[in-house]
PDB file of C-alpha atoms in Angstrom:
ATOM      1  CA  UNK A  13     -29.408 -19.707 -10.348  1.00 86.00           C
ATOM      2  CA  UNK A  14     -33.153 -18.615 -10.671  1.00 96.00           C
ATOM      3  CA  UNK A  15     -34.332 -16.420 -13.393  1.00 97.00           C
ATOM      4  CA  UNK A  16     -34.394 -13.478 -10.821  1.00 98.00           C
ATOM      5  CA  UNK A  17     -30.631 -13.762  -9.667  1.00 97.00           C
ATOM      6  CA  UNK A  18     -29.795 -14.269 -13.960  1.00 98.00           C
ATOM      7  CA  UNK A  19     -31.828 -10.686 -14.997  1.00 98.00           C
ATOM      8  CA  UNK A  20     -29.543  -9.523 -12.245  1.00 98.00           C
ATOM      9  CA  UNK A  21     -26.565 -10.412 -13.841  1.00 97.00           C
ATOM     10  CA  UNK A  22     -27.397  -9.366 -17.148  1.00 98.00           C
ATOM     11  CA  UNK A  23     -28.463  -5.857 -15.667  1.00 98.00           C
ATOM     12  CA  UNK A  24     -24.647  -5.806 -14.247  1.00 97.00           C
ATOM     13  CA  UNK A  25     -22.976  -6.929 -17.117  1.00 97.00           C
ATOM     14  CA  UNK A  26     -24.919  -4.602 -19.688  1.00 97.00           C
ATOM     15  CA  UNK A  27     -22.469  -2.591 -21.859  1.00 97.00           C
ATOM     16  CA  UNK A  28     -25.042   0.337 -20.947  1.00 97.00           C
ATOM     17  CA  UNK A  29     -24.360   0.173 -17.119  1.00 97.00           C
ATOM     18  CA  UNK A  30     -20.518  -0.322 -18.020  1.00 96.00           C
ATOM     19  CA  UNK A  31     -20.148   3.319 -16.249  1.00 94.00           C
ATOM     20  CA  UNK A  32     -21.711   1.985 -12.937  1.00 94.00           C
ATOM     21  CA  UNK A  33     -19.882  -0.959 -12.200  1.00 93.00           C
ATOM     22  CA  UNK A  34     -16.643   1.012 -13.004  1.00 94.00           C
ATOM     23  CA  UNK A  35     -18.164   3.249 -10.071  1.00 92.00           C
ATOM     24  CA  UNK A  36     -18.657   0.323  -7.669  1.00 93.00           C
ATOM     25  CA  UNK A  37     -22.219   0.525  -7.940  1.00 95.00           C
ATOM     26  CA  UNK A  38     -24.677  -2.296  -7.670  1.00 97.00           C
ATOM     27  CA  UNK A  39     -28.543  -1.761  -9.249  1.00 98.00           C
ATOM     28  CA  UNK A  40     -30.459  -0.680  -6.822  1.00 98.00           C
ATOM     29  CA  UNK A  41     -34.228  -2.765  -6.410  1.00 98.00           C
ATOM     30  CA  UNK A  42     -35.976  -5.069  -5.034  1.00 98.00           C
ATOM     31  CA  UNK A  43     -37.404  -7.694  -6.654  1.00 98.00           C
ATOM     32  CA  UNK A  44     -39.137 -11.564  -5.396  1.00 98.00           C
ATOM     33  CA  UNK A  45     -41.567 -13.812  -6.818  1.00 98.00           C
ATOM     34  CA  UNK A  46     -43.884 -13.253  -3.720  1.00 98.00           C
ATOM     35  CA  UNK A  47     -44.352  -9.676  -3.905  1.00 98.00           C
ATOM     36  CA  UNK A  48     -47.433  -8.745  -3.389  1.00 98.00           C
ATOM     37  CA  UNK A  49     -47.301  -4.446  -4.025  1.00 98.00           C
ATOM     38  CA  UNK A  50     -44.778  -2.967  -6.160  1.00 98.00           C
ATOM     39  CA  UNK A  51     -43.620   0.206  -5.701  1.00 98.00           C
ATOM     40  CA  UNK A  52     -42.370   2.169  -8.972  1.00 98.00           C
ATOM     41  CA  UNK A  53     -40.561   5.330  -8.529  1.00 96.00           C
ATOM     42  CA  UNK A  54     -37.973   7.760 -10.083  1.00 94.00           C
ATOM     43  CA  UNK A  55     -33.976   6.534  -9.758  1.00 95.00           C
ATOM     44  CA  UNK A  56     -32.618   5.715  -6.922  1.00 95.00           C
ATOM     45  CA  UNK A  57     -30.440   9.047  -4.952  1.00 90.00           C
ATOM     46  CA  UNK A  58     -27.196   9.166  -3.964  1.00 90.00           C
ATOM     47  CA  UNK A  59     -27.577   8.029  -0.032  1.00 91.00           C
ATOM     48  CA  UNK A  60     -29.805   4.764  -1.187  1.00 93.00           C
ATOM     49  CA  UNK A  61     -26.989   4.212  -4.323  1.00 95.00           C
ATOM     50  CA  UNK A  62     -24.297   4.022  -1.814  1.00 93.00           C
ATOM     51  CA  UNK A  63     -25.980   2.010   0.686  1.00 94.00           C
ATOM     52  CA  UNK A  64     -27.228  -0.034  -2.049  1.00 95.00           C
ATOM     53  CA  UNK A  65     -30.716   0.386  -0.203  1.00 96.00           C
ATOM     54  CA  UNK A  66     -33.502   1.587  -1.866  1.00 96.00           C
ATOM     55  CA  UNK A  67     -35.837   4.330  -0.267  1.00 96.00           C
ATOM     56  CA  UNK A  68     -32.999   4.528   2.197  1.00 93.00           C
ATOM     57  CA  UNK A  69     -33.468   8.282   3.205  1.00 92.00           C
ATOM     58  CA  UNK A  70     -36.039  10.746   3.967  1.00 92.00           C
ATOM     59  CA  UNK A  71     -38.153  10.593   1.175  1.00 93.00           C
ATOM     60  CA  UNK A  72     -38.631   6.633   1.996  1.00 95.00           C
ATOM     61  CA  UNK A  73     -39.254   7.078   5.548  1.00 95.00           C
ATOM     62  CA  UNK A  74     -42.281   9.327   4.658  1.00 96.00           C
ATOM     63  CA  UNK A  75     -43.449   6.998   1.703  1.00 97.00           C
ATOM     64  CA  UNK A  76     -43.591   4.380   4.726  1.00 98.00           C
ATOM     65  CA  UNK A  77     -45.691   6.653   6.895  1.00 97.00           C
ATOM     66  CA  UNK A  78     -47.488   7.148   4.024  1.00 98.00           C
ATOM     67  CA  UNK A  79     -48.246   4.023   3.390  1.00 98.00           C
ATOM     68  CA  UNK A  80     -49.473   2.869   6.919  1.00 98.00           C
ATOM     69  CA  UNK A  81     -46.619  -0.022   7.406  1.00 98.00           C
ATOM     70  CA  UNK A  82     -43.347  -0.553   9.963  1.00 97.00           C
ATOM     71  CA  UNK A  83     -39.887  -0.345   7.870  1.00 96.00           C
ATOM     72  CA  UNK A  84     -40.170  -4.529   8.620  1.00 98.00           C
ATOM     73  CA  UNK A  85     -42.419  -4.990   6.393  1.00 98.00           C
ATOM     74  CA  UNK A  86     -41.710  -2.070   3.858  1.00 98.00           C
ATOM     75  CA  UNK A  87     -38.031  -3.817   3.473  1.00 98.00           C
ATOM     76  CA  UNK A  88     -39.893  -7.571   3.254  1.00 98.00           C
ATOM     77  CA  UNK A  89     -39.675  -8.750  -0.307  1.00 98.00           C
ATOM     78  CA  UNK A  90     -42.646 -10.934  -0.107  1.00 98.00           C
ATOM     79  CA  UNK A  91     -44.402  -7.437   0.427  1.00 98.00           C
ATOM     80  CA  UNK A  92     -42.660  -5.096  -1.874  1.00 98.00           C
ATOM     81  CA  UNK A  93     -40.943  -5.147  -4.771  1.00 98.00           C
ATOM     82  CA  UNK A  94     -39.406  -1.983  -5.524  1.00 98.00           C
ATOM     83  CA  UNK A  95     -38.479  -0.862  -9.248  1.00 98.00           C
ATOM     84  CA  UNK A  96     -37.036   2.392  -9.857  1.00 98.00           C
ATOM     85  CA  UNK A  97     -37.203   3.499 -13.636  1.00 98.00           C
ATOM     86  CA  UNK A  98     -33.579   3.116 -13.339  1.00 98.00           C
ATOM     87  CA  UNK A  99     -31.591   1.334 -10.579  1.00 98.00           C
ATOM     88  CA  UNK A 100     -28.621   3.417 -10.857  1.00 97.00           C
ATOM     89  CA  UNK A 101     -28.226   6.862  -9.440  1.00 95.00           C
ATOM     90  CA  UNK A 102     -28.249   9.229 -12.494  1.00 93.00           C
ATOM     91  CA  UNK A 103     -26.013  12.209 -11.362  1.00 89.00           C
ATOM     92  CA  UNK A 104     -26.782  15.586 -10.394  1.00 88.00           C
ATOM     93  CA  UNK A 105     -28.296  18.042 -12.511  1.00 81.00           C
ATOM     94  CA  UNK A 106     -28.746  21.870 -11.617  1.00 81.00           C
ATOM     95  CA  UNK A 107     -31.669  21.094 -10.214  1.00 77.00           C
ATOM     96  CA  UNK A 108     -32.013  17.960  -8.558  1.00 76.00           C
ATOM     97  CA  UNK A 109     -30.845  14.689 -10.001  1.00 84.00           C
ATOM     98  CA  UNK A 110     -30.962  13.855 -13.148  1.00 90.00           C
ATOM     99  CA  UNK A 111     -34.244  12.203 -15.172  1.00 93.00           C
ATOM    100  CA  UNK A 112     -33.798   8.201 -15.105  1.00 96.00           C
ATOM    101  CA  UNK A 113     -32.657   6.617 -18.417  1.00 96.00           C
ATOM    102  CA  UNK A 114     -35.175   6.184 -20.879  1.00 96.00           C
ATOM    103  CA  UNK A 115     -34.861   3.178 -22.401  1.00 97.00           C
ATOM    104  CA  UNK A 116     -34.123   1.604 -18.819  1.00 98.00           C
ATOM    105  CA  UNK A 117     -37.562   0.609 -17.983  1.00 98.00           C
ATOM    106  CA  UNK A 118     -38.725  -0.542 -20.850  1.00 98.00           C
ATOM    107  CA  UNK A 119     -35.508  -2.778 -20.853  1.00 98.00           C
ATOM    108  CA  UNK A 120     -35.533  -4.277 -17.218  1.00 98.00           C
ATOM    109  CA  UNK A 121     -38.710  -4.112 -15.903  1.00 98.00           C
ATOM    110  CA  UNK A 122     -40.850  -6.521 -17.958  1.00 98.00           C
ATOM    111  CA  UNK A 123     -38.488  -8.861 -17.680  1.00 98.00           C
ATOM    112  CA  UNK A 124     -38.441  -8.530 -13.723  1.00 98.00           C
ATOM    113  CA  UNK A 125     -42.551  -8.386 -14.007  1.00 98.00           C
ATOM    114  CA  UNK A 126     -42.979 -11.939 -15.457  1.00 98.00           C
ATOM    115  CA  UNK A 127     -41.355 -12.974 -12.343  1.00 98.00           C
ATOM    116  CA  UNK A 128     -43.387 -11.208 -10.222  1.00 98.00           C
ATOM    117  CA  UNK A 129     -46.903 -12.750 -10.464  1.00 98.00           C
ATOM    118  CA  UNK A 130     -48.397 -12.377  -7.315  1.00 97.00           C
ATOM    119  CA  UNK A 131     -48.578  -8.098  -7.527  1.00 98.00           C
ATOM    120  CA  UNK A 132     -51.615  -7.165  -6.456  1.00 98.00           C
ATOM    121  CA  UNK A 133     -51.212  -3.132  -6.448  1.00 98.00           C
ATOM    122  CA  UNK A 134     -48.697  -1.453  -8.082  1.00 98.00           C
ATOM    123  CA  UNK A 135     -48.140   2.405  -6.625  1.00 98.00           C
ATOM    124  CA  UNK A 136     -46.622   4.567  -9.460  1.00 98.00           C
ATOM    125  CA  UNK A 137     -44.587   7.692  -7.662  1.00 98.00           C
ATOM    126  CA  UNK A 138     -43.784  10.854  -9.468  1.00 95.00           C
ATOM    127  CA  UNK A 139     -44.209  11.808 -13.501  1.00 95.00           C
ATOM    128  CA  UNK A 140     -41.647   9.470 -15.329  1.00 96.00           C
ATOM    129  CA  UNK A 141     -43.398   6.865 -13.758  1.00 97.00           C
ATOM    130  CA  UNK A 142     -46.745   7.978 -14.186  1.00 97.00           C
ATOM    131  CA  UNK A 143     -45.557   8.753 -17.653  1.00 96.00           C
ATOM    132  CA  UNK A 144     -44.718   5.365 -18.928  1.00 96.00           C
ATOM    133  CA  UNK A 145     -47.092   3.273 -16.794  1.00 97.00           C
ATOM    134  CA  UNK A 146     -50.220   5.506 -16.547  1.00 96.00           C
ATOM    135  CA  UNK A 147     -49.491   7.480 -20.020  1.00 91.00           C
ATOM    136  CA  UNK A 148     -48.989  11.246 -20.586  1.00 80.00           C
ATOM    137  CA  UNK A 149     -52.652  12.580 -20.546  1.00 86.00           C
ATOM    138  CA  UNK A 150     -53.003  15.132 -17.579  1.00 92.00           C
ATOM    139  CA  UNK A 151     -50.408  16.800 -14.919  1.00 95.00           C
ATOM    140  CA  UNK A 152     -48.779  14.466 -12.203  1.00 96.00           C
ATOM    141  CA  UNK A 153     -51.484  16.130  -9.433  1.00 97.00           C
ATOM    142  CA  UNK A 154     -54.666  15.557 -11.721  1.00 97.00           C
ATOM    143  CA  UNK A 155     -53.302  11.798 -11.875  1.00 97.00           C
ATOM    144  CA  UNK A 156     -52.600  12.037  -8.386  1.00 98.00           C
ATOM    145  CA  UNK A 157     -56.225  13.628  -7.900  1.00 97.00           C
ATOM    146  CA  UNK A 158     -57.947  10.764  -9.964  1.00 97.00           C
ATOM    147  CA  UNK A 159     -56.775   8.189  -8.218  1.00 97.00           C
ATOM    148  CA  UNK A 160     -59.623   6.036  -7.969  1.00 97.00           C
ATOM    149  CA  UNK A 161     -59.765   6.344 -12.014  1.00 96.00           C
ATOM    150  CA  UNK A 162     -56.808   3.650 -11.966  1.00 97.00           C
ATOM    151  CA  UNK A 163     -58.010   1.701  -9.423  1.00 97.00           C
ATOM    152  CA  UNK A 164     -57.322  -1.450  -8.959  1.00 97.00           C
ATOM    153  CA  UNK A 165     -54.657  -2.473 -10.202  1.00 97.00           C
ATOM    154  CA  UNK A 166     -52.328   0.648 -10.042  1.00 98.00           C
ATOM    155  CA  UNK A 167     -52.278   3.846  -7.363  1.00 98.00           C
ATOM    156  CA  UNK A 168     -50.359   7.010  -8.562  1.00 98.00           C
ATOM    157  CA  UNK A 169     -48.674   9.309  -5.814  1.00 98.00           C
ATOM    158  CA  UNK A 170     -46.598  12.369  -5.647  1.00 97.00           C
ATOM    159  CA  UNK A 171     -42.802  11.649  -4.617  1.00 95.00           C
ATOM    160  CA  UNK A 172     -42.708  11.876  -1.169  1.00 95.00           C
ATOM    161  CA  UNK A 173     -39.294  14.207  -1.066  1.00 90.00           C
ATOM    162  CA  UNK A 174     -39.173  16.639   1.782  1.00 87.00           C
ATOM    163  CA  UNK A 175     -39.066  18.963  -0.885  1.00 84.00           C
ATOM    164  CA  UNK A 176     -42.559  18.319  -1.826  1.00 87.00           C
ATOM    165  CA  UNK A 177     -43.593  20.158   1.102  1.00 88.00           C
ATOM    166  CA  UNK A 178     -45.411  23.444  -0.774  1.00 92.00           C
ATOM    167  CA  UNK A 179     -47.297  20.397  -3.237  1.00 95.00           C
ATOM    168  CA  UNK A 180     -48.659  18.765  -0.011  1.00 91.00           C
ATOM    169  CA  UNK A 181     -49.708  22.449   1.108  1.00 93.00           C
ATOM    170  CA  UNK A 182     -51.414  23.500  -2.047  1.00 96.00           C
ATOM    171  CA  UNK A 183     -53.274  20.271  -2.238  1.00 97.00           C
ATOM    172  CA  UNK A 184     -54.547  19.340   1.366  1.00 96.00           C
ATOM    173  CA  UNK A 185     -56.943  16.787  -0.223  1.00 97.00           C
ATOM    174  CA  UNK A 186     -54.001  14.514  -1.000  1.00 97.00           C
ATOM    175  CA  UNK A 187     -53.583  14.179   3.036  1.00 96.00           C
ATOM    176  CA  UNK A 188     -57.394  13.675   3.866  1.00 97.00           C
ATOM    177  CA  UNK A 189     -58.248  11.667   0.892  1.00 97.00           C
ATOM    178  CA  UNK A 190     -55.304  10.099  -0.707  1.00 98.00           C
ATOM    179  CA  UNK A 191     -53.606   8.741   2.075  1.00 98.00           C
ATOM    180  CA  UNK A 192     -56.389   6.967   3.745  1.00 98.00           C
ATOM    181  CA  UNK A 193     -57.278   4.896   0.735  1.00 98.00           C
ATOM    182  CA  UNK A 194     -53.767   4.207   0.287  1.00 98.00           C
ATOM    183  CA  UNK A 195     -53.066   2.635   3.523  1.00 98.00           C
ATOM    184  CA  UNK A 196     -56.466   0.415   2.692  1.00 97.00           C
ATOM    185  CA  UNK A 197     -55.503  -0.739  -0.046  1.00 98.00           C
ATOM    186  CA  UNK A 198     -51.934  -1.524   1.178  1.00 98.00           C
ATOM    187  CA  UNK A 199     -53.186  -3.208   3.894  1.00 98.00           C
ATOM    188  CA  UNK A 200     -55.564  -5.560   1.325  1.00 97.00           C
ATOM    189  CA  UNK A 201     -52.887  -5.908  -0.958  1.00 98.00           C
ATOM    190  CA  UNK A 202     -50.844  -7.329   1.618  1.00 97.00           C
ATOM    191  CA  UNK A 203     -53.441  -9.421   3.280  1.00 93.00           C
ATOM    192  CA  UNK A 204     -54.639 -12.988   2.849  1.00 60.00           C
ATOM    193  CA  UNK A 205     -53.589 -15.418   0.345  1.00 51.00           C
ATOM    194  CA  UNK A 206     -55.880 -14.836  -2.593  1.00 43.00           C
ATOM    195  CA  UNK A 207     -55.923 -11.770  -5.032  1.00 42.00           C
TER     196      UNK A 207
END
């Protein structure tokens, strides 16, 4: 068993995630010690809970547009890694799902980092993520608007929901000059064999 398939276990067999595995559910992320961008975002919904697929709807097929790769290599976990700030659907709240867990991520996800030492970029989607990896200073678009500012190691986005559609409208710099660096720095991420 490798230290990966063992943090899996204990995520399972937490007393805190009793709840999900009396629902059937499985944590939902991706995680291998060749990744080479990870992507953090909110909890996974629903459809990707019950397919046990993460960015399995249409919020993940525009995050893959957005960032200039097939699904092939989006769903290759020697590409991505992909770490929700909880790995367990959180419910539905009246508006949206519920927030992910706090104490989730700073539970799981160091542990999962440490085995994950080849991560190049990490792209940090929506304001609990920004929150805890980027800190609290500023509004999820003036993050999202200083991008460059937490270059290179980290790239903060917007959630790419459907719903984000009047955010994308109000702020068509994120389409001429988010996107395009994104893909590039994707692309280098991904590339070659040195960091």
């Amino acid at each position: 068993m490798t230290e990966l398939d063992q943090i899996r276990e204990d995520i399972v067999s937490d007393p805190s995630n009793a709840w999900a595995a009396d629902a059937g559910y499985a944590p939902v992320y991706v995680a291998s010690p060749e990744a080479r961008c990870l992507v953090v975002g909110q909890a996974p919904g629903l459809t990707a809970q019950e397919s046990g697929i993460a960015w399995n709807d249409a919020s993940g097929r525009r995050l893959i547009e957005w960032l200039g790769v097939d699904e092939t290599t989006f769903r290759d976990p020697a590409a991505f890694a992909l770490l929700p700030m909880d790995f367990y659907y959180p419910g539905k709240g009246s508006v949206g799902d519920l927030p992910p867990r706090p104490d989730f991520a700073p539970t799981w996800h160091p542990p999962l980092l440490r085995q994950m030492p080849h991560i190049r970029l990490t792209l940090v989607i929506g304001d609990y993520a920004q929150r805890y990896y980027l800190g609290t200073g500023g509004s999820l678009t003036e993050r999202v608007r200083a991008f460059r500012d937490y270059l290179p190691e980290r790239f903060p986005l917007v959630h790419p929901s459907p719903l984000n559609f009047r955010w994308q409208a109000r702020n068509p710099w994120f389409v001429t000059d988010v996107l395009p660096e994104l893909r590039e720095r994707v692309a280098e991420a991904l590339g070659g064999d040195s960091p």
